[in-house]
CSV table of C-alpha atoms in Angstrom, one decimal:
chain,number,residue,atom,x,y,z
A,1,MET,CA,-144.1,70.0,137.0
A,2,ALA,CA,-147.1,70.2,139.3
A,3,GLY,CA,-149.7,67.4,138.7
A,4,ARG,CA,-147.3,65.1,136.9
A,5,LEU,CA,-147.8,61.4,137.6
A,6,SER,CA,-145.4,60.0,140.2
A,7,PHE,CA,-144.2,56.4,139.9
A,8,ALA,CA,-142.7,56.2,143.4
A,9,ASN,CA,-144.4,53.8,145.8
A,10,ILE,CA,-147.2,52.9,143.6
A,11,THR,CA,-149.1,49.7,142.7
A,12,ALA,CA,-150.0,49.5,139.0
A,13,LEU,CA,-152.1,47.4,136.6
A,14,ALA,CA,-149.5,46.2,134.1
A,15,PRO,CA,-150.0,46.5,130.3
A,16,MET,CA,-151.7,43.3,129.0
A,17,VAL,CA,-152.8,42.8,125.4
A,18,ARG,CA,-156.6,42.3,125.1
A,19,VAL,CA,-157.0,42.8,128.9
A,20,GLY,CA,-156.0,46.4,129.5
A,21,THR,CA,-159.0,48.0,127.9
A,22,LEU,CA,-161.1,50.7,129.6
A,23,PRO,CA,-163.4,48.5,131.7
A,24,MET,CA,-160.5,46.6,133.3
A,25,ARG,CA,-158.5,49.8,133.9
A,26,LEU,CA,-161.4,51.5,135.6
A,27,LEU,CA,-162.1,48.4,137.7
A,28,ALA,CA,-158.5,48.3,138.9
A,29,LEU,CA,-158.7,51.9,139.9
A,30,ASP,CA,-161.9,51.3,141.8
A,31,TYR,CA,-160.2,48.5,143.8
A,32,GLY,CA,-157.1,50.5,144.7
A,33,ALA,CA,-154.6,50.5,141.9
A,34,ASP,CA,-152.6,53.8,141.8
A,35,VAL,CA,-151.8,53.7,138.1
A,36,VAL,CA,-153.2,51.7,135.1
A,37,TYR,CA,-151.5,50.9,131.8
A,38,CYS,CA,-153.4,50.3,128.6
A,39,GLU,CA,-152.6,47.3,126.5
A,40,GLU,CA,-149.7,47.7,124.1
A,41,LEU,CA,-150.8,49.6,121.0
A,42,ILE,CA,-148.7,49.6,117.9
A,43,ASP,CA,-147.4,53.0,116.6
A,44,ILE,CA,-148.2,52.2,112.9
A,45,LYS,CA,-151.8,51.6,113.7
A,46,MET,CA,-152.1,54.5,116.2
A,47,ALA,CA,-150.5,57.0,113.8
A,48,GLN,CA,-153.4,56.5,111.4
A,49,CYS,CA,-156.0,57.3,114.0
A,50,ARG,CA,-158.1,60.4,114.5
A,51,ARG,CA,-159.0,61.7,117.9
A,52,VAL,CA,-162.8,61.7,118.5
A,53,GLU,CA,-164.7,63.1,121.4
A,54,ASN,CA,-167.5,60.6,121.9
A,55,GLU,CA,-170.3,62.7,123.4
A,56,VAL,CA,-172.6,59.7,123.8
A,57,LEU,CA,-170.2,57.6,125.9
A,58,GLN,CA,-168.4,60.7,127.3
A,59,THR,CA,-165.1,59.2,126.2
A,60,VAL,CA,-162.2,60.2,124.0
A,61,ASP,CA,-161.7,57.7,121.2
A,62,PHE,CA,-158.8,57.2,118.9
A,63,VAL,CA,-160.4,55.8,115.8
A,64,ALA,CA,-158.7,54.0,112.9
A,65,PRO,CA,-159.5,54.6,109.2
A,66,ASP,CA,-161.7,51.4,109.2
A,67,ASP,CA,-163.7,52.9,112.1
A,68,ARG,CA,-162.3,50.6,114.8
A,69,VAL,CA,-161.7,52.2,118.2
A,70,MET,CA,-158.0,51.5,118.9
A,71,PHE,CA,-157.9,53.3,122.3
A,72,ARG,CA,-160.7,54.6,124.4
A,73,THR,CA,-160.3,56.6,127.6
A,74,CYS,CA,-162.3,58.8,129.9
A,75,GLU,CA,-162.0,61.6,132.4
A,76,LYS,CA,-162.1,59.3,135.4
A,77,GLU,CA,-158.7,57.8,134.5
A,78,LYS,CA,-157.1,60.7,132.8
A,79,GLN,CA,-154.6,61.5,135.6
A,80,ARG,CA,-153.6,57.9,136.2
A,81,VAL,CA,-153.6,56.1,132.8
A,82,VAL,CA,-150.3,55.3,131.0
A,83,PHE,CA,-150.4,54.8,127.3
A,84,GLN,CA,-148.1,52.0,126.3
A,85,MET,CA,-147.0,51.8,122.7
A,86,GLY,CA,-145.0,49.3,120.6
A,87,THR,CA,-142.5,51.2,118.5
A,88,ALA,CA,-139.1,50.9,116.8
A,89,ASP,CA,-139.1,54.3,115.2
A,90,PRO,CA,-138.4,57.6,117.2
A,91,ASP,CA,-140.3,59.9,114.8
A,92,ARG,CA,-143.4,57.7,114.6
A,93,ALA,CA,-143.3,57.2,118.4
A,94,LEU,CA,-143.3,61.0,118.9
A,95,ALA,CA,-146.2,61.4,116.5
A,96,VAL,CA,-148.3,58.9,118.4
A,97,ALA,CA,-147.3,60.4,121.8
A,98,ARG,CA,-148.3,63.8,120.7
A,99,LEU,CA,-151.6,62.5,119.4
A,100,VAL,CA,-152.6,61.1,122.8
A,101,GLU,CA,-150.6,63.2,125.4
A,102,LYS,CA,-153.5,65.5,126.3
A,103,ASP,CA,-155.6,62.6,127.3
A,104,VAL,CA,-153.2,60.4,129.3
A,105,ALA,CA,-151.0,60.8,132.3
A,106,ALA,CA,-147.8,59.3,130.8
A,107,ILE,CA,-146.3,57.5,127.8
A,108,ASP,CA,-144.6,54.1,128.1
A,109,VAL,CA,-142.5,52.3,125.5
A,110,ASN,CA,-142.7,48.5,125.5
A,111,MET,CA,-139.2,47.0,125.5
A,112,GLY,CA,-140.0,43.8,127.3
A,113,CYS,CA,-142.7,41.7,125.6
A,114,PRO,CA,-141.1,38.6,123.9
A,115,LYS,CA,-144.1,37.6,121.9
A,116,GLU,CA,-144.2,38.0,118.1
A,117,TYR,CA,-147.0,40.5,118.3
A,118,SER,CA,-144.5,42.9,119.9
A,119,THR,CA,-141.2,41.8,118.5
A,120,LYS,CA,-141.9,41.9,114.8
A,121,GLY,CA,-140.5,45.0,113.2
A,122,GLY,CA,-137.9,45.3,116.0
A,123,MET,CA,-140.4,46.3,118.7
A,124,GLY,CA,-140.9,45.0,122.3
A,125,ALA,CA,-138.1,42.8,123.6
A,126,ALA,CA,-136.3,43.0,120.2
A,127,LEU,CA,-135.3,46.5,121.3
A,128,LEU,CA,-133.1,45.1,124.1
A,129,SER,CA,-130.5,44.1,121.5
A,130,ASP,CA,-130.4,47.7,120.1
A,131,PRO,CA,-129.6,50.1,122.9
A,132,ASP,CA,-128.9,52.9,120.5
A,133,LYS,CA,-132.4,52.8,119.2
A,134,ILE,CA,-133.8,52.6,122.7
A,135,GLU,CA,-131.9,55.8,123.6
A,136,ALA,CA,-133.0,57.5,120.4
A,137,ILE,CA,-136.7,56.7,121.0
A,138,LEU,CA,-136.7,57.7,124.7
A,139,ARG,CA,-134.8,61.0,124.1
A,140,LYS,CA,-137.1,61.9,121.3
A,141,LEU,CA,-140.2,61.3,123.5
A,142,VAL,CA,-138.8,63.0,126.7
A,143,SER,CA,-137.9,66.1,124.8
A,144,GLY,CA,-141.0,66.1,122.7
A,145,VAL,CA,-144.0,65.7,125.0
A,146,SER,CA,-145.3,67.3,128.2
A,147,VAL,CA,-146.1,64.2,130.1
A,148,PRO,CA,-143.7,61.7,131.8
A,149,VAL,CA,-142.1,59.0,129.7
A,150,THR,CA,-141.3,55.6,131.0
A,151,CYS,CA,-140.3,52.2,129.6
A,152,LYS,CA,-140.7,48.6,130.5
A,153,ILE,CA,-137.8,46.2,129.9
A,154,ARG,CA,-136.8,42.6,130.6
A,155,ILE,CA,-133.5,41.6,132.2
A,156,LEU,CA,-130.5,40.6,130.0
A,157,PRO,CA,-128.6,37.3,130.4
A,158,SER,CA,-125.7,39.3,132.0
A,159,LEU,CA,-126.4,41.3,135.1
A,160,GLU,CA,-123.7,43.7,134.0
A,161,ASP,CA,-125.4,44.3,130.7
A,162,THR,CA,-128.7,44.8,132.4
A,163,LEU,CA,-127.3,47.5,134.7
A,164,THR,CA,-125.5,49.2,131.8
A,165,LEU,CA,-128.8,49.3,129.9
A,166,ALA,CA,-130.7,50.6,132.9
A,167,ARG,CA,-128.2,53.4,133.5
A,168,ARG,CA,-128.3,54.4,129.8
A,169,ILE,CA,-132.1,54.5,129.9
A,170,GLU,CA,-132.0,56.7,133.1
A,171,LYS,CA,-129.8,59.2,131.3
A,172,THR,CA,-132.5,59.8,128.6
A,173,GLY,CA,-134.6,61.5,131.3
A,174,VAL,CA,-137.3,58.9,131.8
A,175,ALA,CA,-139.5,59.2,134.9
A,176,ALA,CA,-139.3,55.5,135.8
A,177,VAL,CA,-138.3,52.0,134.5
A,178,ALA,CA,-140.4,48.9,134.9
A,179,VAL,CA,-138.4,45.7,135.0
A,180,HIS,CA,-139.9,42.3,134.3
A,181,GLY,CA,-137.6,40.0,136.2
A,182,ARG,CA,-137.2,37.3,133.5
A,183,PHE,CA,-135.0,36.8,130.5
A,184,LYS,CA,-136.3,37.2,127.0
A,185,ASP,CA,-136.8,33.5,126.5
A,186,GLU,CA,-138.3,32.8,129.9
A,187,ARG,CA,-142.1,32.6,130.5
A,188,PRO,CA,-144.3,32.9,133.6
A,189,ARG,CA,-143.6,29.3,134.6
A,190,HIS,CA,-140.0,30.3,135.3
A,191,PRO,CA,-139.2,31.9,138.7
A,192,VAL,CA,-138.8,35.7,138.7
A,193,HIS,CA,-135.3,37.0,139.3
A,194,CYS,CA,-135.8,39.4,142.1
A,195,ASP,CA,-132.1,39.8,142.6
A,196,TYR,CA,-131.8,41.4,139.1
A,197,ILE,CA,-134.6,43.8,139.8
A,198,GLY,CA,-133.0,44.8,143.1
A,199,ALA,CA,-129.7,45.4,141.4
A,200,VAL,CA,-131.3,47.7,138.9
A,201,ALA,CA,-133.1,49.6,141.6
A,202,ARG,CA,-129.8,50.2,143.4
A,203,ALA,CA,-128.1,51.2,140.2
A,204,VAL,CA,-130.5,54.1,139.1
A,205,ALA,CA,-132.1,57.0,140.9
A,206,VAL,CA,-135.5,56.9,139.1
A,207,PRO,CA,-138.2,54.7,140.5
A,208,VAL,CA,-138.0,51.0,139.5
A,209,ILE,CA,-141.3,49.1,139.1
A,210,ALA,CA,-141.0,45.4,139.8
A,211,ASN,CA,-143.0,43.1,137.4
A,212,GLY,CA,-143.3,39.4,137.0
A,213,GLY,CA,-144.3,38.2,140.4
A,214,SER,CA,-148.0,37.2,139.8
A,215,LEU,CA,-147.6,33.5,139.4
A,216,ASP,CA,-145.5,32.5,142.3
A,217,LEU,CA,-145.2,35.5,144.6
A,218,VAL,CA,-148.4,37.6,144.5
A,219,LYS,CA,-151.7,35.9,145.1
A,220,THR,CA,-153.3,38.4,147.6
A,221,HIS,CA,-153.0,42.1,148.3
A,222,GLY,CA,-150.8,41.2,151.3
A,223,ASP,CA,-148.2,39.7,149.0
A,224,ILE,CA,-147.7,42.9,147.0
A,225,GLN,CA,-145.6,44.5,149.8
A,226,ALA,CA,-143.6,41.3,150.2
A,227,PHE,CA,-142.8,41.3,146.4
A,228,ARG,CA,-141.8,44.9,146.6
A,229,ALA,CA,-139.4,44.2,149.5
A,230,ALA,CA,-138.0,41.0,147.8
A,231,ALA,CA,-137.3,42.9,144.6
A,232,GLY,CA,-135.9,46.0,146.4
A,233,ALA,CA,-138.1,48.2,144.1
A,234,SER,CA,-139.9,51.4,144.6
A,235,SER,CA,-143.1,50.1,143.1
A,236,VAL,CA,-144.9,47.0,141.9
A,237,MET,CA,-146.8,46.2,138.7
A,238,LEU,CA,-149.3,43.3,138.5
A,239,ALA,CA,-150.4,41.5,135.4
A,240,ARG,CA,-151.8,38.0,135.8
A,241,ALA,CA,-152.8,38.4,139.4
A,242,ALA,CA,-154.9,41.4,138.4
A,243,MET,CA,-156.2,39.7,135.3
A,244,TRP,CA,-157.5,36.8,137.3
A,245,ASN,CA,-159.1,39.0,140.0
A,246,PRO,CA,-158.7,42.8,139.8
A,247,SER,CA,-159.8,43.1,143.4
A,248,VAL,CA,-156.3,41.9,144.4
A,249,PHE,CA,-155.6,45.7,144.6
A,250,ARG,CA,-158.0,46.0,147.6
A,251,SER,CA,-156.3,46.6,150.9
A,252,ALA,CA,-159.4,45.2,152.6
A,253,GLY,CA,-159.0,41.8,150.8
A,254,PRO,CA,-160.3,40.3,147.6
A,255,LEU,CA,-164.0,40.3,146.6
A,256,PRO,CA,-165.9,37.2,145.4
A,257,LEU,CA,-165.0,36.6,141.8
A,258,HIS,CA,-168.6,36.6,140.6
A,259,ASP,CA,-169.1,40.1,142.1
A,260,VAL,CA,-166.0,41.3,140.4
A,261,MET,CA,-167.1,39.9,137.0
A,262,ILE,CA,-170.5,41.7,137.4
A,263,GLN,CA,-168.8,45.0,138.1
A,264,TYR,CA,-166.5,44.5,135.1
A,265,LEU,CA,-169.5,43.8,132.8
A,266,LYS,CA,-171.3,46.9,134.0
A,267,TYR,CA,-168.3,49.0,133.0
A,268,ALA,CA,-168.2,47.1,129.7
A,269,LEU,CA,-171.8,47.9,129.0
A,270,ARG,CA,-171.5,51.5,130.1
A,271,TYR,CA,-168.5,52.2,127.8
A,272,ASP,CA,-169.7,50.0,124.9
A,273,ASN,CA,-166.7,47.7,125.1
A,274,HIS,CA,-166.5,45.2,122.2
A,275,ALA,CA,-168.3,42.0,123.3
A,276,PHE,CA,-165.5,39.7,122.2
A,277,ASN,CA,-163.0,41.7,124.2
A,278,SER,CA,-165.3,41.5,127.2
A,279,LYS,CA,-165.8,37.8,126.8
A,280,TYR,CA,-162.0,37.3,126.6
A,281,CYS,CA,-161.5,39.1,129.9
A,282,LEU,CA,-164.3,37.3,131.6
A,283,CYS,CA,-162.9,34.0,130.5
A,284,GLN,CA,-159.5,34.9,131.9
A,285,MET,CA,-161.1,35.6,135.3
A,286,LEU,CA,-163.0,32.3,135.2
A,287,ARG,CA,-159.7,30.4,134.6
A,288,ASP,CA,-160.3,26.7,135.5
A,289,LYS,CA,-164.0,27.3,135.8
A,290,VAL,CA,-164.3,28.3,132.2
A,291,GLU,CA,-166.0,24.9,131.4
A,292,SER,CA,-168.6,25.5,134.2
A,293,ALA,CA,-172.2,26.3,133.3
A,294,LEU,CA,-171.5,30.0,133.6
A,295,GLY,CA,-168.3,29.7,131.6
A,296,LYS,CA,-170.0,27.9,128.7
A,297,ARG,CA,-172.7,30.6,128.6
A,298,VAL,CA,-170.0,33.3,128.5
A,299,GLN,CA,-168.1,31.5,125.7
A,300,ALA,CA,-171.2,31.1,123.7
A,301,ALA,CA,-172.2,34.7,123.9
A,302,GLN,CA,-172.0,36.7,120.7
A,303,ASN,CA,-172.9,40.2,122.0
A,304,ASN,CA,-173.2,42.2,125.1
A,305,GLN,CA,-176.8,41.3,125.6
A,306,GLU,CA,-176.0,37.6,125.7
A,307,LEU,CA,-173.2,38.3,128.1
A,308,SER,CA,-175.7,40.2,130.3
A,309,GLU,CA,-178.1,37.3,130.2
A,310,ALA,CA,-175.4,34.9,131.4
A,311,PHE,CA,-175.0,37.0,134.5
A,312,ASP,CA,-178.7,37.8,134.9
A,313,LEU,CA,-178.0,41.5,134.1
A,314,VAL,CA,-180.7,41.9,131.4
A,315,ALA,CA,-182.3,44.8,133.3
A,316,VAL,CA,-178.9,46.5,133.6
A,317,PHE,CA,-178.3,46.0,129.9
A,318,GLU,CA,-181.6,47.5,129.0
A,319,GLU,CA,-181.3,50.4,131.3
A,320,THR,CA,-177.8,51.1,130.0
A,321,GLN,CA,-178.9,51.0,126.4
A,322,ALA,CA,-181.8,53.2,127.2
A,323,ALA,CA,-179.6,55.8,128.9
A,324,LEU,CA,-177.2,55.8,125.9
A,325,GLU,CA,-180.1,56.1,123.5
A,326,ALA,CA,-181.5,59.0,125.4
A,327,ARG,CA,-178.2,60.7,125.2
A,328,ARG,CA,-178.0,60.1,121.5
A,329,ASP,CA,-181.5,61.6,121.1
A,330,ALA,CA,-180.5,64.7,123.0
A,331,LEU,CA,-177.4,65.1,120.9
A,332,GLN,CA,-179.4,64.6,117.7
A,333,SER,CA,-182.0,67.3,118.6
A,334,PRO,CA,-182.7,69.8,115.8
A,335,GLU,CA,-180.2,72.2,117.4
A,336,ARG,CA,-177.4,69.6,117.5
A,337,ARG,CA,-178.2,67.5,114.4
A,338,ARG,CA,-175.4,67.2,111.8
A,339,ASP,CA,-176.7,65.5,108.7
A,340,HIS,CA,-174.5,63.1,106.9
A,341,VAL,CA,-172.5,64.8,104.1
A,342,ILE,CA,-173.1,63.5,100.6
A,343,ALA,CA,-169.9,63.4,98.6
A,344,VAL,CA,-168.8,62.1,95.2
A,345,ASP,CA,-166.0,59.7,94.7
A,346,GLY,CA,-165.4,59.4,91.0
A,347,ASP,CA,-168.8,58.2,89.6
A,348,VAL,CA,-170.0,57.0,93.0
A,349,THR,CA,-172.1,59.0,95.5
A,350,THR,CA,-170.9,58.3,99.0
A,351,MET,CA,-171.9,59.0,102.6
A,352,ALA,CA,-170.1,58.1,105.8
A,353,LEU,CA,-172.6,55.9,107.6
A,354,LYS,CA,-173.2,52.4,108.9
A,355,PHE,CA,-176.3,50.2,108.8
A,356,GLN,CA,-178.0,50.4,112.2
A,357,ARG,CA,-180.4,47.4,112.4
A,358,ARG,CA,-182.3,48.8,115.4
A,359,GLU,CA,-183.4,51.8,113.3
A,360,TYR,CA,-185.7,49.7,111.1
A,361,PRO,CA,-188.8,47.6,111.7
A,362,PRO,CA,-188.3,43.9,112.1
A,363,GLN,CA,-189.7,42.9,108.7
A,364,LEU,CA,-188.2,45.8,106.6
A,365,THR,CA,-184.7,46.5,105.6
A,366,PRO,CA,-183.2,49.3,103.3
A,367,LYS,CA,-182.5,46.7,100.6
A,368,MET,CA,-186.1,45.5,100.6
A,369,PHE,CA,-187.5,49.0,100.6
A,370,LEU,CA,-185.1,50.0,97.7
A,371,LEU,CA,-186.2,47.0,95.7
A,372,GLU,CA,-189.9,47.7,96.2
A,373,TRP,CA,-189.3,51.4,95.3
A,374,SER,CA,-187.5,50.4,92.1
A,375,ARG,CA,-190.3,48.0,91.1
A,376,ARG,CA,-192.9,50.8,91.7
A,377,GLN,CA,-190.8,53.1,89.5
A,378,LYS,CA,-190.6,50.3,86.9
A,379,LEU,CA,-186.7,50.3,87.1
A,380,GLU,CA,-184.3,47.5,86.8
A,381,GLN,CA,-183.6,45.6,90.1
A,382,PRO,CA,-180.7,47.2,92.1
A,383,THR,CA,-177.4,45.4,91.8
A,384,TYR,CA,-174.7,45.1,94.5
A,385,GLN,CA,-171.0,44.7,94.1
A,386,THR,CA,-169.1,44.0,97.3
A,387,VAL,CA,-165.4,43.9,98.0
A,388,GLN,CA,-163.5,42.7,101.1
A,389,ARG,CA,-160.1,44.2,102.2
A,390,ALA,CA,-157.4,41.9,103.5
A,391,GLN,CA,-156.1,43.8,106.6
A,392,ASP,CA,-159.3,43.5,108.7
A,393,ARG,CA,-161.7,41.5,106.4
A,394,GLY,CA,-164.0,44.5,106.4
A,395,PHE,CA,-166.7,44.7,103.6
A,396,GLN,CA,-167.8,47.6,101.4
A,397,SER,CA,-170.6,47.4,98.9
A,398,THR,CA,-171.7,49.6,95.9
A,399,VAL,CA,-175.3,49.5,94.7
A,400,THR,CA,-176.3,50.6,91.2
A,401,VAL,CA,-179.7,52.1,90.5
A,402,GLU,CA,-180.6,53.7,87.1
A,403,ASN,CA,-176.9,53.4,86.2
A,404,ARG,CA,-175.9,55.5,89.2
A,405,LYS,CA,-173.7,54.1,92.0
A,406,TYR,CA,-174.0,54.6,95.7
A,407,ARG,CA,-171.9,53.3,98.7
A,408,SER,CA,-170.9,54.1,102.2
A,409,SER,CA,-167.3,55.3,102.8
A,410,LEU,CA,-167.2,53.2,106.0
A,411,TRP,CA,-166.5,49.5,106.0
A,412,GLU,CA,-168.8,46.9,107.6
A,413,LYS,CA,-168.2,43.7,109.5
A,414,SER,CA,-170.3,41.6,107.0
A,415,LYS,CA,-171.3,41.5,103.4
A,416,LYS,CA,-174.9,41.7,104.4
A,417,PHE,CA,-174.4,44.9,106.4
A,418,ALA,CA,-172.3,46.4,103.7
A,419,GLU,CA,-175.1,45.9,101.1
A,420,GLN,CA,-177.7,47.4,103.6
A,421,ALA,CA,-175.4,50.4,104.1
A,422,SER,CA,-175.1,51.1,100.4
A,423,ALA,CA,-178.9,50.9,100.1
A,424,VAL,CA,-179.3,53.4,102.8
A,425,VAL,CA,-176.9,55.8,101.0
A,426,CYS,CA,-179.0,55.4,97.8
A,427,LEU,CA,-182.2,56.1,99.6
A,428,ARG,CA,-181.0,59.1,101.5
A,429,ALA,CA,-179.0,60.6,98.5
A,430,ARG,CA,-182.2,60.4,96.4
A,431,GLY,CA,-184.4,61.7,99.2
A,432,ILE,CA,-186.5,58.5,99.3
A,433,PRO,CA,-188.2,57.8,102.7
A,434,GLU,CA,-186.7,54.6,104.0
A,435,SER,CA,-189.2,53.7,106.6
A,436,ARG,CA,-186.9,53.9,109.6
A,437,VAL,CA,-188.6,53.7,113.0
A,438,GLY,CA,-189.3,57.3,114.1
A,439,GLN,CA,-188.1,58.8,110.8
A,440,GLU,CA,-190.4,61.7,111.2
A,441,ASN,CA,-188.1,62.9,114.0
A,442,GLY,CA,-184.8,62.9,112.0
A,443,GLY,CA,-184.4,59.1,111.8
A,444,ARG,CA,-183.6,58.3,115.4
A,445,PRO,CA,-185.6,55.2,116.5
A,446,HIS,CA,-188.7,55.8,118.6
A,447,LYS,CA,-190.5,53.3,120.9
A,448,ARG,CA,-193.1,51.6,118.8
A,449,LYS,CA,-196.7,52.1,119.9
A,450,THR,CA,-199.8,50.0,119.8
A,451,GLU,CA,-202.9,51.5,118.2
A,452,ASP,CA,-204.1,52.9,121.5
A,453,GLY,CA,-200.7,54.5,122.2
A,454,ARG,CA,-199.1,52.0,124.5
A,455,ASP,CA,-195.4,51.1,124.3
A,456,VAL,CA,-195.0,47.9,122.3
A,457,GLY,CA,-191.9,46.9,124.2
A,458,GLN,CA,-193.5,47.5,127.6
A,459,GLU,CA,-196.6,45.5,126.6
A,460,LYS,CA,-194.3,42.6,125.4
A,461,ARG,CA,-192.4,42.6,128.7
A,462,LYS,CA,-195.6,42.6,130.7
A,463,LYS,CA,-196.9,39.6,128.8
A,464,GLN,CA,-193.6,37.7,129.2
A,465,ALA,CA,-193.6,38.5,132.9
A,466,GLY,CA,-197.1,37.1,133.1
A,467,ASP,CA,-196.0,34.0,131.3
A,468,GLY,CA,-193.0,33.6,133.6
A,469,GLU,CA,-190.6,34.0,130.8
A,470,ARG,CA,-187.4,36.2,130.6
A,471,GLU,CA,-187.2,38.6,127.7
A,472,THR,CA,-184.2,37.9,125.5
A,473,GLY,CA,-184.9,40.0,122.4
A,474,GLY,CA,-182.3,40.9,119.7
A,475,SER,CA,-179.1,42.7,120.0
């Protein structure tokens, strides 16, 4: 089929848990990777997701019921990103593949990761001992989706068994097989078995992607071709070498690590990557320098602004936030605005919203305003009942006012934010002005002004610049 992704003679960013998120994938493509794999995503979690077109970030997000983004992608990588899933169930695998197939270039099944994250429930390397299930999953996917299907395996203790499995996989109709040249119980410190990879490549007609050479064979771009030749494979997939410095994909040679980290962080800011994921990736790049002054600042950072400060990118952070805010404002214009829907869940009035701290003045929160309003109305003080769910430790709060209950249907990261969200629901459901900044324009925050109309933030920055201080602000 025209336009289908080819796996012959390519260099790929390997799937890596917590590393293969959107910023790292885009960076690898910028530096010369032909194909990029996302981190392994578990079918049970993905099957619960809904597909959301994020107009602000210009991404497609797959969002879990608890409002977490499980997978985020964008147009720039659409023709070259491979979605890797962890699965042990053919029907569930197909459901997930059909959910994402219009937004990715191929589907891959993880059959090689030996860690418990992957092997529990019979996924990952656990599948190697169940070739019937491997065949059932792959045949279901190949016949059920319009994009190429691949898989990633480890070698078996017996070369004969490895070749038998590879041939059986080929017959399912997959477009390629990635082979990590280590046994299930071996780790990166063990030498990669290039002879096994080469034997598989000679035994099947589909492209074989060699994996596992980062530690001892691939340290620079020039080593990639040598690994390809040593393994006798069509293509190469890099994990750790790319994690440590994604510019390993550059044919012109690697870039200074500090420059690479800055480019990574710019992507992380642009696509609103979770700060703790960004911090993890940056620490992996720092490696033995993680205890340096820069490394300590990165480890201490709690949000994207503090990560930006560590790299002297405060101006970039502010510009990026302003651009995203401007896009939000445009999308929230009177013509585009979609008000939150008020619903009733039993005896509780609900709305799907989160507490956004930036929308309120520094000294006023929805809880405080609701309390003051209740006092003026001579009502009893609002009471809050908060619960926490076990699977992700999210919080949800219900506020009672005049014997009527209100809560947000979305879960928050803290008890404090959950209570604030329930207060917002109460205020909005009852039509009480909540003193948000810029509420006169539909609730989106405006720049605060001084009495003579000057921008408060701009005046603050001027003063700090005059004092020789760097603005740090709040997140």
